[in-house]
XYZ file of N, CA and C in Angstrom:
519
model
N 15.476 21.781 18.937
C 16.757 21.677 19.624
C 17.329 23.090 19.792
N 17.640 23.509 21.291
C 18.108 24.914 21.234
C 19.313 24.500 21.560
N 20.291 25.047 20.598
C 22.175 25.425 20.861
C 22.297 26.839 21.088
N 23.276 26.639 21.700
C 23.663 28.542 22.246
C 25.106 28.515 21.916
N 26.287 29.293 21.906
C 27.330 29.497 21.732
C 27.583 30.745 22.492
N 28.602 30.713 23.750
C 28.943 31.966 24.459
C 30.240 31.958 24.224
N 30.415 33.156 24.087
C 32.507 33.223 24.053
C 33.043 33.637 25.865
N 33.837 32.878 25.779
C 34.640 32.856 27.186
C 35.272 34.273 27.388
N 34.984 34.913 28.383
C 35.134 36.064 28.625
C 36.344 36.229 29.774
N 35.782 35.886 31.331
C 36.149 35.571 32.261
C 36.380 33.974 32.657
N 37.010 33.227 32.880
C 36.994 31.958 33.236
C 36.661 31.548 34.429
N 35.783 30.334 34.844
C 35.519 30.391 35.918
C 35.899 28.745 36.396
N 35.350 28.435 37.661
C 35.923 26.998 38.239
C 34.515 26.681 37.499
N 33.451 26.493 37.152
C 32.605 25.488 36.677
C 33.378 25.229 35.017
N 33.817 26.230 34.532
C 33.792 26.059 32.800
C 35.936 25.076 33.024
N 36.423 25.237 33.607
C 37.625 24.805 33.857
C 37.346 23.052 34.873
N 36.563 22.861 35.369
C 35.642 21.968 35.668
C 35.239 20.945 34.670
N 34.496 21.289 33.953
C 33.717 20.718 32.387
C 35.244 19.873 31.724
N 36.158 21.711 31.571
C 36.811 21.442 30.425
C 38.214 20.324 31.079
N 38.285 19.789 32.099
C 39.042 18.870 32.282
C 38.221 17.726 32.337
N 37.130 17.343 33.238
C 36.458 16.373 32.491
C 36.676 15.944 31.092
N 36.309 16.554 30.259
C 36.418 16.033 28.725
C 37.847 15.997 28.633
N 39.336 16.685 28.775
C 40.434 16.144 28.357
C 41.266 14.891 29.219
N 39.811 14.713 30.236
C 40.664 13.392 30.889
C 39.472 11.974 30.452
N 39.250 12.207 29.794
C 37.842 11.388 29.682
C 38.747 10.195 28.551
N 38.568 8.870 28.503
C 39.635 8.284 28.065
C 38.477 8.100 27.193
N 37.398 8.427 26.644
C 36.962 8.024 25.413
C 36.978 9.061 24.333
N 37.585 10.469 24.835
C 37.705 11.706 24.065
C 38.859 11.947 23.678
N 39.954 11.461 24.598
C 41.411 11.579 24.648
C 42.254 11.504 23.027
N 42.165 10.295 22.876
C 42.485 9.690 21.600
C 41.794 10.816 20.297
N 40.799 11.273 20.073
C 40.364 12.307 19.415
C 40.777 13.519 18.929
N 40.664 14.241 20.641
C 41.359 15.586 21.047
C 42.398 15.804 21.227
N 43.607 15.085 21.689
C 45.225 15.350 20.876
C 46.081 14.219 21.164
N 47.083 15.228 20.219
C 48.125 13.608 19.520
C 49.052 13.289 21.220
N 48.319 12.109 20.697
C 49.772 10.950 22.204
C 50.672 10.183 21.043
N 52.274 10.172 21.853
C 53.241 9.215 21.503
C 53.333 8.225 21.925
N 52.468 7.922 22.588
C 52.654 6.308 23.046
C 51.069 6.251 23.754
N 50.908 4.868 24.377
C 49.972 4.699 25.086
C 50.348 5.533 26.604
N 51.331 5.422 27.527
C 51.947 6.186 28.258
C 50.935 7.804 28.197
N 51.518 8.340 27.571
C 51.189 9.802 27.330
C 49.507 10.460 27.241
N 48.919 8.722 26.550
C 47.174 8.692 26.031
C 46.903 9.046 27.317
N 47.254 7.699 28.245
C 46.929 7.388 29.762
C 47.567 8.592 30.961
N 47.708 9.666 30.881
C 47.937 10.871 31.465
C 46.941 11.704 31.502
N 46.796 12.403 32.753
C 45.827 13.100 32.560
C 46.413 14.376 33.471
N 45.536 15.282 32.725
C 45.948 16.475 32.667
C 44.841 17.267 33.781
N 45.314 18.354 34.378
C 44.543 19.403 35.320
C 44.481 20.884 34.780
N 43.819 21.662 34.330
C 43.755 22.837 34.181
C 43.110 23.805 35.064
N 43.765 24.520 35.266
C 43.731 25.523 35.996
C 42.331 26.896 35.462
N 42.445 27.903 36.265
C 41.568 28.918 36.052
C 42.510 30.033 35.388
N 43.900 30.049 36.365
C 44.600 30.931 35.581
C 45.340 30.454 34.478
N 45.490 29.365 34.571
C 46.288 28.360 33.076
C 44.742 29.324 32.119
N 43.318 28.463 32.124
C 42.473 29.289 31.042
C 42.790 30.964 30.791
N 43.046 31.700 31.519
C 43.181 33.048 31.858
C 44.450 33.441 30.690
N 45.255 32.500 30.734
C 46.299 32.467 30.184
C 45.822 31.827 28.712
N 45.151 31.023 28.755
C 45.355 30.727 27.252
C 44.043 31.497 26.380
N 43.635 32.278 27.540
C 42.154 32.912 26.503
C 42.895 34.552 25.580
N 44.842 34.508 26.557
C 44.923 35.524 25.906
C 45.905 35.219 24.199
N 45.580 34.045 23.948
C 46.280 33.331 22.465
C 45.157 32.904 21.274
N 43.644 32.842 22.322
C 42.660 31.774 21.510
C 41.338 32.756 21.630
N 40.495 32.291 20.722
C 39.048 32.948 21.392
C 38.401 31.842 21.486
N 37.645 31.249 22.794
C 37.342 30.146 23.124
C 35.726 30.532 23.514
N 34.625 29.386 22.735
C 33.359 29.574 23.032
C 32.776 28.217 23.578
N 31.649 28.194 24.392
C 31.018 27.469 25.397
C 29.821 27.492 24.013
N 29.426 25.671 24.362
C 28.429 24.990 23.237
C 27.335 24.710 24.943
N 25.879 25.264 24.520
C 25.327 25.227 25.434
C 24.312 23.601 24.262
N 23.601 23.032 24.747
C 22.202 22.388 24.437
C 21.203 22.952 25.661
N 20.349 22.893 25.389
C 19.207 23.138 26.136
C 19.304 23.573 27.554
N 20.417 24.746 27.238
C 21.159 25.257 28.645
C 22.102 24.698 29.292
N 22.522 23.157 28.790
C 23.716 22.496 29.518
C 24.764 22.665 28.542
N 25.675 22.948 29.044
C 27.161 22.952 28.546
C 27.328 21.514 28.560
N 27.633 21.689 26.881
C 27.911 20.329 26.490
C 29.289 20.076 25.555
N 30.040 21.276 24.932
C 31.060 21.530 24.641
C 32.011 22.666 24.739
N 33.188 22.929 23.527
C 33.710 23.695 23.667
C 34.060 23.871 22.221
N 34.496 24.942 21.534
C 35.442 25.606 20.492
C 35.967 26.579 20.380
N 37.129 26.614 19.900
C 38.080 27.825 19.940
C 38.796 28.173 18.584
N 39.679 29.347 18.619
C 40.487 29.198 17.307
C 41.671 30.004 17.600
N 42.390 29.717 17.338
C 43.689 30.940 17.388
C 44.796 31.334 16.223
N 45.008 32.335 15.936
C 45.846 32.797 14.678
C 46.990 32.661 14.519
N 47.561 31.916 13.546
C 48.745 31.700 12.970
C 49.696 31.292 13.770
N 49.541 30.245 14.429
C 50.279 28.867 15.433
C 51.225 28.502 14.819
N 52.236 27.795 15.469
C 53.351 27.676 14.898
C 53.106 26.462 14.328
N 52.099 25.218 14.540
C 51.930 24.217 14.142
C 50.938 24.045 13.006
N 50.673 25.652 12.144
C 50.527 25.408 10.562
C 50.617 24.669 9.891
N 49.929 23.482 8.900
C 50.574 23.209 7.728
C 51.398 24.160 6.710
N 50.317 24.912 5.961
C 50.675 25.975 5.401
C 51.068 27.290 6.417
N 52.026 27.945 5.910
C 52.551 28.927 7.126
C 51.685 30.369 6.430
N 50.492 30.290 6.282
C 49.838 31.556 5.612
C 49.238 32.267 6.478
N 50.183 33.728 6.198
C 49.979 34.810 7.841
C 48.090 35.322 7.828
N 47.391 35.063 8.796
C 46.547 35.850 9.173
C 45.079 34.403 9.133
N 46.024 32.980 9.413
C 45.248 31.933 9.383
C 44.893 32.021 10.646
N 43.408 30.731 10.728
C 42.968 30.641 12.261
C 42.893 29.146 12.240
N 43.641 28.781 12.986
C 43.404 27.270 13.419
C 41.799 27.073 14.823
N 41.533 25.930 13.980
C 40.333 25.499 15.081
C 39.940 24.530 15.731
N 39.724 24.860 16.619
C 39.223 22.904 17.558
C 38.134 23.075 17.673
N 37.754 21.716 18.216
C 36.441 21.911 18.888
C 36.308 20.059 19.458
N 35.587 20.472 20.683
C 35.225 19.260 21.449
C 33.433 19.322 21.926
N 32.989 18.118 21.295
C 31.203 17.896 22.141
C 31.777 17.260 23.078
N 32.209 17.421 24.436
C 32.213 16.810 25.745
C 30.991 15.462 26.128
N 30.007 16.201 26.403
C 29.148 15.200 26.557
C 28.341 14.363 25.899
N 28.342 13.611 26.272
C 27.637 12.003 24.994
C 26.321 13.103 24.498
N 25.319 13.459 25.256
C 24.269 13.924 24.779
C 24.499 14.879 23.891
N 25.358 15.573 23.759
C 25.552 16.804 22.121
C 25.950 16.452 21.000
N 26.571 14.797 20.999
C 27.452 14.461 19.956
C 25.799 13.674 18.983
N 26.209 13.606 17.646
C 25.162 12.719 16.786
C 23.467 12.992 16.474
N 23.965 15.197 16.619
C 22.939 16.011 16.743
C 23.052 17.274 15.700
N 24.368 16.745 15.238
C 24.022 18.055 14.263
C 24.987 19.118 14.725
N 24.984 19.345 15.946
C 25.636 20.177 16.724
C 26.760 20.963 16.473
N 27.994 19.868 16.235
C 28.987 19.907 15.903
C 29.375 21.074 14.351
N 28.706 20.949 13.660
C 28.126 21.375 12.031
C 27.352 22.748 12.470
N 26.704 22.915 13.151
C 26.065 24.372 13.732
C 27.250 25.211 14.513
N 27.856 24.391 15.467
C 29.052 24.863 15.912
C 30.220 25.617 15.328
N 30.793 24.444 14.370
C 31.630 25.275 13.394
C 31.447 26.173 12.130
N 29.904 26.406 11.886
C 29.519 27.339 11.151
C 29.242 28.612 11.885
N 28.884 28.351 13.108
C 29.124 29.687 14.283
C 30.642 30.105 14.313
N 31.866 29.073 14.233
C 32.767 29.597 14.548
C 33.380 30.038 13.447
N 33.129 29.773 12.150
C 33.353 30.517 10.813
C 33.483 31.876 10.574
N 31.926 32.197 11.388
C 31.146 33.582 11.619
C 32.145 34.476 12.182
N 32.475 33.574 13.348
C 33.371 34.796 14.331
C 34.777 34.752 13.595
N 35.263 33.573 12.988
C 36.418 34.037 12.376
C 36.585 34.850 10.999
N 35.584 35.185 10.470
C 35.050 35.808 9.530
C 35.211 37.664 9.751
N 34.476 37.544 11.324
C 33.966 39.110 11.668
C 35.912 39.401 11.945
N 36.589 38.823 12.438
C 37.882 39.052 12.480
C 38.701 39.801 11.171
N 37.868 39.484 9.741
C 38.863 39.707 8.932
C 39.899 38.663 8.670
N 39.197 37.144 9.160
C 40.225 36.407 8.772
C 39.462 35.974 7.394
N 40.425 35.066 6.455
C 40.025 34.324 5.725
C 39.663 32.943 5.060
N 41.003 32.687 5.887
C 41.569 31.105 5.641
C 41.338 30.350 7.140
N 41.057 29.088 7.290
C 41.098 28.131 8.114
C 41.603 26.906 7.970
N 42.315 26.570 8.800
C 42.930 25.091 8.793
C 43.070 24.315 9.979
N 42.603 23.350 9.975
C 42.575 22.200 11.277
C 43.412 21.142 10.880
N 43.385 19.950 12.109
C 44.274 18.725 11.868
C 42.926 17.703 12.651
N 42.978 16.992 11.781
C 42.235 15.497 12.456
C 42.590 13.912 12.221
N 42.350 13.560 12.872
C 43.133 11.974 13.011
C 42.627 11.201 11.956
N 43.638 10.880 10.972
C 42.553 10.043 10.110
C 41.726 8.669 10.714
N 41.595 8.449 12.021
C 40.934 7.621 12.388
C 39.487 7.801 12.989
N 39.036 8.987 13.030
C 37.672 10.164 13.194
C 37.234 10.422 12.022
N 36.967 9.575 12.107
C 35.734 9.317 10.225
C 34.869 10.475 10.641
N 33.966 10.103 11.523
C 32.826 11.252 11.930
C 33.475 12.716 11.550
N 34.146 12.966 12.551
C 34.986 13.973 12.345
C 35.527 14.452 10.959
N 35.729 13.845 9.659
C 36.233 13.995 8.709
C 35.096 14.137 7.633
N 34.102 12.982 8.083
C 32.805 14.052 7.405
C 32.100 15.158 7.190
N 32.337 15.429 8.765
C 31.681 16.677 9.122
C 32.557 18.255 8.367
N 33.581 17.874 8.521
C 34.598 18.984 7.580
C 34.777 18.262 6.393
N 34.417 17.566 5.831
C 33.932 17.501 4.107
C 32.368 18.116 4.344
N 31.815 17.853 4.639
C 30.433 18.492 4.358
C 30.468 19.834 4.647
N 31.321 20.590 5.499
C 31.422 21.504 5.467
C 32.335 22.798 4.780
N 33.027 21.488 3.529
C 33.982 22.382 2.929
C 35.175 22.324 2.617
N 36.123 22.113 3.876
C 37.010 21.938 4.150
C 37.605 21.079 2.948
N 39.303 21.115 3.196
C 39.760 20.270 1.909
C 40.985 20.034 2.479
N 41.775 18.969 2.322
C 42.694 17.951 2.498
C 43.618 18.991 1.833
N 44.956 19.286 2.648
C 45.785 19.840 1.879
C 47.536 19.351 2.533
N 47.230 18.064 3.594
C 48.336 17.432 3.651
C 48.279 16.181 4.469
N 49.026 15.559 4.872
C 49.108 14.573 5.958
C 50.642 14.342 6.747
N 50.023 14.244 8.315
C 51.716 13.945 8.703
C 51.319 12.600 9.577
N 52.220 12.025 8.949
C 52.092 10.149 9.331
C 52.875 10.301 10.774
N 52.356 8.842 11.073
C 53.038 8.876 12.784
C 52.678 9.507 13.942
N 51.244 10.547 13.593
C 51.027 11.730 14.673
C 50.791 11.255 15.888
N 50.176 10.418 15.892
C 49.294 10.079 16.947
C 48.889 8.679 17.168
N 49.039 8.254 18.954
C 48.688 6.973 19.152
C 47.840 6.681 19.223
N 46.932 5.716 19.076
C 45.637 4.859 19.276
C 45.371 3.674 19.078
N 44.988 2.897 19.692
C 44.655 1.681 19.408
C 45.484 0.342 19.320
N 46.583 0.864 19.830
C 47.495 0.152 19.693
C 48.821 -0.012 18.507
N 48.475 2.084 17.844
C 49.335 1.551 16.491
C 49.653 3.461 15.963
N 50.197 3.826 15.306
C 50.368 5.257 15.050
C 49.661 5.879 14.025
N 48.801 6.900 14.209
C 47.975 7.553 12.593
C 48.375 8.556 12.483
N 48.141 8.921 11.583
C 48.325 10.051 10.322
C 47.130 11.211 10.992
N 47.592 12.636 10.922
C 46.820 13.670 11.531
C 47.205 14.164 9.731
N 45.639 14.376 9.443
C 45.022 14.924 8.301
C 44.755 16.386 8.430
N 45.250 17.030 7.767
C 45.517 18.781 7.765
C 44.450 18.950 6.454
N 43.641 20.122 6.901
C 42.780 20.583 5.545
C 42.574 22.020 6.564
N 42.160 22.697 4.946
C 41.904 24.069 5.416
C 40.237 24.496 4.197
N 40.061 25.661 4.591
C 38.600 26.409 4.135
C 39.446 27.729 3.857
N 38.651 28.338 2.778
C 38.446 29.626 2.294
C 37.482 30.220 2.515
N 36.855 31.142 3.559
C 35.915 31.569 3.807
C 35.622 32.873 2.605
């Protein structure tokens, strides 16, 4: 299995392309961020080239290749206002497998140990994400990788017909 990881440099209409696909994709939605209602789930969003242009100057955002197809995305950005812990010189991180074919490969786990790396070469130390406690998958994958539970905020997020809890954990690199 060959994975590649490129960091977004220039943005272009194919990678702004991809990356709305996956945030309008109603089976990723619920995953990738918190809705207040069903209303808000069922919205879909357009991103731009200069909207990316704009947000590549807050985040460092990398392209998940498989076997030459772009099949995701991850990013991270430093010390957001939406911290659990407010500890200066943190990197918050996302990450999305877009397409069915990258997910239930491992991928994901190669991914964020690539993005460790780069938040590492930064001189950062600390990491902290938020995930839905309803992304089991997702919650494995950052236990197996370390990560540790260091809060919860109830109510975050809609799905399914009901409100969950977005699970905050962070890493010590």
């Amino acid at each position: 299995m060959n994975v590649q990881f490129t960091k977004v440099v220039t943005p272009s209409a194919e990678i702004v392309d991809a990356l709305n696909k996956w945030d309008n994709d109603p089976v990723l939605i619920p995953l990738t961020r918190p809705n207040q209602n069903r209303e808000e789930m069922e919205t879909r969003r357009e991103t731009t080239v200069n909207e990316l242009k704009t947000r590549l100057n807050s985040q460092d955002m990398f392209l998940i290749y498989l076997e030459n197809k772009l099949v995701g995305e991850m990013n991270y950005m430093i010390d957001p206002g939406h911290l659990y812990r407010k500890v200066k010189g943190t990197a918050w991180l996302g990450i999305t497998i877009g397409e069915p074919e990258g997910r239930g490969k491992g991928i994901g786990f190669k991914a964020i140990q690539y993005l460790e790396g780069e938040i590492k070469k930064k001189g950062l130390s600390r990491i902290e994400l938020g995930v839905f406690e309803f992304n089991s998958q997702a919650c494995r994958l950052y236990h197996q990788l370390g990560y540790q539970e260091i809060g919860r905020i109830p109510e975050f997020t809609y799905w399914n017909e009901k409100m969950w809890t977005d699970i905050r954990m962070e890493k010590h690199l």
